[in-house]
Structure formats: structure tokens, C-alpha cells
Short mmCIF file of C-alpha atoms in Angstrom, two decimals:
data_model
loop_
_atom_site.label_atom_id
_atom_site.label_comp_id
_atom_site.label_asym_id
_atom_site.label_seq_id
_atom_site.Cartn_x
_atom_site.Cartn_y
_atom_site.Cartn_z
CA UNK N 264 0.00 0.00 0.00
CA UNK N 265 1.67 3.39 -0.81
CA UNK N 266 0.09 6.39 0.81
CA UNK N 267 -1.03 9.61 -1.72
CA UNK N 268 1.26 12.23 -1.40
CA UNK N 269 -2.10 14.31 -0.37
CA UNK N 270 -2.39 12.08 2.90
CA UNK N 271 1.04 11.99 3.78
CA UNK N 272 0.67 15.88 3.80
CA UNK N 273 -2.62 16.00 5.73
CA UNK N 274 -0.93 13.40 8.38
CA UNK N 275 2.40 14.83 8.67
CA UNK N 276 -0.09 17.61 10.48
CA UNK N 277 -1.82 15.55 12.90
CA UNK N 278 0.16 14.66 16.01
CA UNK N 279 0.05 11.20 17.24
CA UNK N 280 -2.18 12.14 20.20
CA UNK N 281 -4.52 13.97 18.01
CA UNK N 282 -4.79 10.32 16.29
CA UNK N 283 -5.52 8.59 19.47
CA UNK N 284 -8.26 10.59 20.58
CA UNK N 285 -9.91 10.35 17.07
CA UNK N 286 -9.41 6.90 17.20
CA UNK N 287 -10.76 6.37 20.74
CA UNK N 288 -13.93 8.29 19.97
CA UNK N 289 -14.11 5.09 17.20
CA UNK N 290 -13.51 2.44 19.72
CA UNK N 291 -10.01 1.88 19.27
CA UNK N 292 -8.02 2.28 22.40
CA UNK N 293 -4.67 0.07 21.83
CA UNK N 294 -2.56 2.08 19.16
CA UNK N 295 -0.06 3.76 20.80
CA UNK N 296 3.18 1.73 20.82
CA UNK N 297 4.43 1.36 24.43
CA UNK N 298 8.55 1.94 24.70
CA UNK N 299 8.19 3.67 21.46
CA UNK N 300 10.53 6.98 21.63
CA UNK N 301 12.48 8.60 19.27
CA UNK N 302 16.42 7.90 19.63
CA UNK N 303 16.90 11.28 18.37
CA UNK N 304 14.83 14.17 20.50
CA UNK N 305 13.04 16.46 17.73
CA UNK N 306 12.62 14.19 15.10
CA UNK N 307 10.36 15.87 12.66
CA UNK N 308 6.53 13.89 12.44
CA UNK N 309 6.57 11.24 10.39
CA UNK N 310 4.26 8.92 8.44
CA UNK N 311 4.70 5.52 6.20
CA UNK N 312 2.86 2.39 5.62
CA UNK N 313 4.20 -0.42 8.25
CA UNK N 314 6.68 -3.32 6.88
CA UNK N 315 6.74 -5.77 9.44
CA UNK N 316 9.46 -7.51 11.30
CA UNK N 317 8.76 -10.55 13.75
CA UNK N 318 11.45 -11.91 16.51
CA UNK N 319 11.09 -14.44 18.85
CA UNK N 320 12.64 -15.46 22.02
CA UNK N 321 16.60 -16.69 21.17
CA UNK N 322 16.70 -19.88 20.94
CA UNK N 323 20.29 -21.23 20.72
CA UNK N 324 20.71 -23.19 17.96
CA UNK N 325 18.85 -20.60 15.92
CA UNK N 326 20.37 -17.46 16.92
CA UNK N 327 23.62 -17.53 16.09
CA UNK N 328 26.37 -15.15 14.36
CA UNK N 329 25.67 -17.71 11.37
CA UNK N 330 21.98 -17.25 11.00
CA UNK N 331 22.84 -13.65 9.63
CA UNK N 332 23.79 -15.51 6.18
CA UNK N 333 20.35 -17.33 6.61
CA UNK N 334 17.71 -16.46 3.80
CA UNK N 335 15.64 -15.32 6.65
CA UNK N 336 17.87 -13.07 8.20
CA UNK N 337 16.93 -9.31 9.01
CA UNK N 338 19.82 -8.36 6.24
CA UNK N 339 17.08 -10.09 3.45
CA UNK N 340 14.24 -8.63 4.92
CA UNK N 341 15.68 -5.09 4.59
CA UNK N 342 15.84 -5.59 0.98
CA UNK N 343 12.62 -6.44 0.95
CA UNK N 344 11.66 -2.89 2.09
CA UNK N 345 10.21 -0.39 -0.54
CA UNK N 346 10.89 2.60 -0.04
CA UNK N 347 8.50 5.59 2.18
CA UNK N 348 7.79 2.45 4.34
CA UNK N 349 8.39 2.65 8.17
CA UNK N 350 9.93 -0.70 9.17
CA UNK N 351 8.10 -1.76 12.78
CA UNK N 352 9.82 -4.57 14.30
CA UNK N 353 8.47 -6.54 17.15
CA UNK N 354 10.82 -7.60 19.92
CA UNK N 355 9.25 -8.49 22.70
CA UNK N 356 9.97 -5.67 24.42
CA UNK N 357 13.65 -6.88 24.73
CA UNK N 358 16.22 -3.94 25.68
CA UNK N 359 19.46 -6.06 26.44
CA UNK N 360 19.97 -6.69 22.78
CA UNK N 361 20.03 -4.43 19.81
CA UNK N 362 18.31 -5.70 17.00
CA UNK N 363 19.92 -3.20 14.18
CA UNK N 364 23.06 -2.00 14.24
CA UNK N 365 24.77 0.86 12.51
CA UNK N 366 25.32 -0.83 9.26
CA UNK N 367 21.79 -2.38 8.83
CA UNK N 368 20.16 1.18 9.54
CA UNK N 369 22.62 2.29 6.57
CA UNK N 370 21.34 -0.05 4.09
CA UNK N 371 17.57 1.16 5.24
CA UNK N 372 18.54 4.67 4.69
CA UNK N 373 20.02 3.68 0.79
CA UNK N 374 16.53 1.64 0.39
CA UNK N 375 14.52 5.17 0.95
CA UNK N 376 12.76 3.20 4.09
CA UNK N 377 11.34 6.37 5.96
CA UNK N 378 11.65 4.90 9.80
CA UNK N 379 12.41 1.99 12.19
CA UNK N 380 9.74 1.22 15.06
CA UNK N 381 10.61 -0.89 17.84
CA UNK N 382 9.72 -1.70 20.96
CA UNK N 383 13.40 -3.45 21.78
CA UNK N 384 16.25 -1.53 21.08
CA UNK N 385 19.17 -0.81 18.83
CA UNK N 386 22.86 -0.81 19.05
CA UNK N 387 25.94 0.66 17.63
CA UNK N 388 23.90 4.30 18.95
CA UNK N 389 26.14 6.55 17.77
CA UNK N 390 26.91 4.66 14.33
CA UNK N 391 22.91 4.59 14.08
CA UNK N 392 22.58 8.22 14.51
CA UNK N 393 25.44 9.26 12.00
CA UNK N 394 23.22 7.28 9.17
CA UNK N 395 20.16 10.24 9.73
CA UNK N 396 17.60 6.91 10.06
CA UNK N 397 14.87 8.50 12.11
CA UNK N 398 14.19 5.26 15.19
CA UNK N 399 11.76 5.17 17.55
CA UNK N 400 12.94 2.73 20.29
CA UNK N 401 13.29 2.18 23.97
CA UNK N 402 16.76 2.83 24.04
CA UNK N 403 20.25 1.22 23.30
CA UNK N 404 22.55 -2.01 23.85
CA UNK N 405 26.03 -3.32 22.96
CA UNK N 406 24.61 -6.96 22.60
CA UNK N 407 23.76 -7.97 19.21
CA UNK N 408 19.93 -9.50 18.45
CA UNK N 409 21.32 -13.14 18.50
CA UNK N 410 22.07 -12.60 22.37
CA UNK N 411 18.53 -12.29 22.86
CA UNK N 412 16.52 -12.61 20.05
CA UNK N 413 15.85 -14.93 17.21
CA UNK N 414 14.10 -13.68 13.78
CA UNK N 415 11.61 -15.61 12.44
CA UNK N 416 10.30 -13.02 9.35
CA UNK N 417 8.87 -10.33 8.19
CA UNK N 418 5.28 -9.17 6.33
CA UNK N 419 3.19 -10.85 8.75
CA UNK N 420 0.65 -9.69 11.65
CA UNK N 421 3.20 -8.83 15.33
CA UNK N 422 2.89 -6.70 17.53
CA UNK N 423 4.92 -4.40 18.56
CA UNK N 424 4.46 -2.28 21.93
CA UNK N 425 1.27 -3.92 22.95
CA UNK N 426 -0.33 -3.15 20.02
CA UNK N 427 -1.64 -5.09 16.86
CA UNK N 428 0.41 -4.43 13.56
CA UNK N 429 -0.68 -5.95 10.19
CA UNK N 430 1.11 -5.40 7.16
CA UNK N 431 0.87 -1.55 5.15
CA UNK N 432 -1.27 -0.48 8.27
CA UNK N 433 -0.73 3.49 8.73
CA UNK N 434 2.07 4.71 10.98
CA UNK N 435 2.30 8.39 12.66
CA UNK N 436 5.78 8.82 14.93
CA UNK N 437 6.45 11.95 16.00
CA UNK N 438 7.68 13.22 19.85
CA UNK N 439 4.98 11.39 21.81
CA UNK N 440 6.46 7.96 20.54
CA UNK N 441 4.56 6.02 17.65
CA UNK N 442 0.47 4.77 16.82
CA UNK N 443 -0.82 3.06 14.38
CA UNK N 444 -4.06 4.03 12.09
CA UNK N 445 -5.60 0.40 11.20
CA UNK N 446 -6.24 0.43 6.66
CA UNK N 447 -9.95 0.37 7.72
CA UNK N 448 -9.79 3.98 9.55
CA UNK N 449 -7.50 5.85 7.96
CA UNK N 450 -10.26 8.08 5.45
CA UNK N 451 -11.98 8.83 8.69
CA UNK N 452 -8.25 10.26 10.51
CA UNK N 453 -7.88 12.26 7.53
CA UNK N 454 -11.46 14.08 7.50
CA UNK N 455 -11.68 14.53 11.49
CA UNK N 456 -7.95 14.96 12.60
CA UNK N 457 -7.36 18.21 10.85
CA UNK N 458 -10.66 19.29 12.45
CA UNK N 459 -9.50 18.35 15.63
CA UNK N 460 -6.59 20.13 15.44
CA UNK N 461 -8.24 23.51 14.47
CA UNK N 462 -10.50 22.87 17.01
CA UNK N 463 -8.07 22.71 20.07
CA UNK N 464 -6.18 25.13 18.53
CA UNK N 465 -9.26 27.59 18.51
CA UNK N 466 -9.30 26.49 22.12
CA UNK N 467 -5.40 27.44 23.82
CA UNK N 468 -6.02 30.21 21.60
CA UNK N 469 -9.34 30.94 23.95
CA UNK N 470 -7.33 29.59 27.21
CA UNK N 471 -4.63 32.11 26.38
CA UNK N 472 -7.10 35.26 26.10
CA UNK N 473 -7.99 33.68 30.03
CA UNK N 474 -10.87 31.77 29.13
CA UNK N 475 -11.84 29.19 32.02
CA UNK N 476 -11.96 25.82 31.03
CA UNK N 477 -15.58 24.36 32.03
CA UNK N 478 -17.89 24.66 29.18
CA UNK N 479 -14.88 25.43 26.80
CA UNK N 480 -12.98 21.93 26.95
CA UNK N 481 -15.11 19.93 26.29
CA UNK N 482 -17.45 23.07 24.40
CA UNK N 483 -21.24 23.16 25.40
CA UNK N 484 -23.49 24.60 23.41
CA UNK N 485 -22.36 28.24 23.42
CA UNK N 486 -18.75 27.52 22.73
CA UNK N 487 -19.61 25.41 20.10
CA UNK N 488 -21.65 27.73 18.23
CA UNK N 489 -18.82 30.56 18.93
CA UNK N 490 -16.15 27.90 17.28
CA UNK N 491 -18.45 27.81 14.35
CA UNK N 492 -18.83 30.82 13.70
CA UNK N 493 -14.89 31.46 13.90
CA UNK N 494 -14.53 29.07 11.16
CA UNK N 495 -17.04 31.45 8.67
#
């Protein structure tokens, strides 16, 4: 699934917890990725369709130096990437053992691949922040994957962070950590998250001229019809 250069505009404008409350007022209240923060603080928003990366607990005949070579191996599933994809990666939650290194996050960057999600961690920090990769992650270790890890694939269902991740779903990162916007939702995130964001704009905006906050957050009646009639 590639994304219209129209909606990557529109969602490059919505923050991540813009998306959640739009979402929640749908139903959907597991998106946000827990240990999902970006390595670099100020990384711009940004927004892809999600390639997906499964590990499983190591297992030590699998996870081995060797298995790099190994047809499925994370270094064949990066050239598997097409480019403006984010790459999420579930693993586990694991943060003793990076799962891409400097070198890997280099080949991503030469692939166009727009951003790594995990919610493990990465390694080789400082090599990883020389390649200008934008990663969302829980932090950083000097052990490689196979000390903890063992990949089993990519382009399947995981999850990463707690929450459900299925191939080409939507993915916003920006500095509140990362959420996904299931296929099935995202025409409704672009109509109503621009509005929300004018709307609670409208509102600091209010807040700031020392507007009190019952009957303006959430708006009754007469606030509502005053936001209205801003918008004419």
C-alpha cells in the first residue's frame, strides 16, 4: 500500500495524540506503541505504511552469528523494504539486545525506508545516529539480536508495543512515541484529525485570552456555536 502524497501531507499535520483521541472516539483504544521513543529528540513527524518484522525469544541453535547468512535473516528482509515504508519490528519488548546496528540502519537509509519502530532496542547508537535513520525505540545495547533474540520473518501480523500491527497499516511517529491508524480507519483520521486540530487550537487560543476551562474543553453549546462561527 503506498500512501497519496495528499495524505502523507494532511498526516504529517496531525500529532500522534490527536490520532488517538480520534481513534478512541471510534472504539479503538490500543494504538499507541508502548517503549516507542524517538532515539533522536526532535525528530520531525513522520508517516509511512508499516513493513513488518517478527522476533522471537533466542533460541540457541537458531540465533547464532551464522543465521545472519540465513535467507531469513533481518539483512534479506531489509531488501525487501520499498521505499516511504516505516519498518516496525516486534521484539518483545527486549532492551538487552540491539536488534539493528549501525550498518543495517545504513542499508535502510540507501533503500529510501522512511523509519524503524521498535519496541526493543538498537545498538551501535552513535553509528545509528550518523546514518540520519529517524528510530523510535526504547533505548540502546552493545549486545547484538542473537544474544537475545531470534528472527523468524517479516510481512506478517506482530505486535509491537502492545499493540496489533498488520502489514501496510498506517504509521504516525512523531515526539509522543509512535500509533498506528488500522487500513480500515485511515479516510476517517484524515477528515476529522485536521478538524481536531483547528478545534483545540481555537481552544489554547481561547485559554490564552484567560478563558476558564468548564464549558470550553469539552465546548457546550455556546462555545460550540462561537467555534463555528470562527470558522465562517
Amino acid at each position: 500500500m503506498s500512501l497519496s502524497a495528499e495524505a502523507l501531507a494532511t498526516l504529517s499535520h496531525v500529532s500522534t495524540a490527536t490520532i488517538t483521541t480520534v481513534l478512541l472516539k471510534k472504539g479503538l483504544r490500543n494504538v499507541w506503541m508502548r517503549g516507542t521513543k524517538p532515539l533522536r529528540p526532535g525528530t520531525k513527524r513522520l508517516v509511512g505504511p508499516a513493513f513488518t518484522l517478527r522476533f522471537v525469544p533466542a533460541r540457541e541453535d537458531l540465533a547464532t552469528p551464522e543465521s545472519w547468512s540465513s535467507p531469513i535473516s533481518t539483512r534479506t528482509a531489509i531488501e525487501a523494504m520499498p521505499e516511504g515504508c516505516i519498518a516496525v519490528v516486534d521484539a518483545m519488548g527486549i532492551t538487552d539486545a540491539g536488534i539493528f546496528g549501525d550498518i543495517l540502519c545504513a542499508r535502510m537509509v540507501k533503500r529510501g525506508v522512511t523509519a524503524l519502530i521498535t519496541d526493543g532496542v538498537v545498538r551501535d547508537v552513535e553509528g545509528v545516529l550518523g546514518t540520519g535513520l529517524p528510530v523510535w525505540c526504547d533505548g540502546y545495547a552493545a549486545p547484538p539480536s542473537v544474544a537475545g533474540l531470534t528472527f523468524v520473518g517479516w510481512g506478517e501480523p506482530i505486535g509491537c508495543g502492545g499493540v496489533a500491527v498488520f502489514p501496510n497499516d498506517i504509521v504516525v511517529a512523531d515526539q509522543d512515541g509512535a500509533v498506528l491508524i488500522p487500513q480500515a480507519f485511515l479516510d476517517h483520521v484524515l477528515a476529522e484529525g485536521p478538524e481536531q486540530e483547528r478545534m483545540e487550537a481555537w481552544i489554547v487560543n481561547e485559554v490564552n485570552n484567560g478563558a476558564q476551562l468548564p464549558g470550553l474543553y469539552p465546548m457546550n453549546a455556546e462555545t460550540k456555536a462561537r467555534y463555528a462561527a470562527s470558522k465562517k
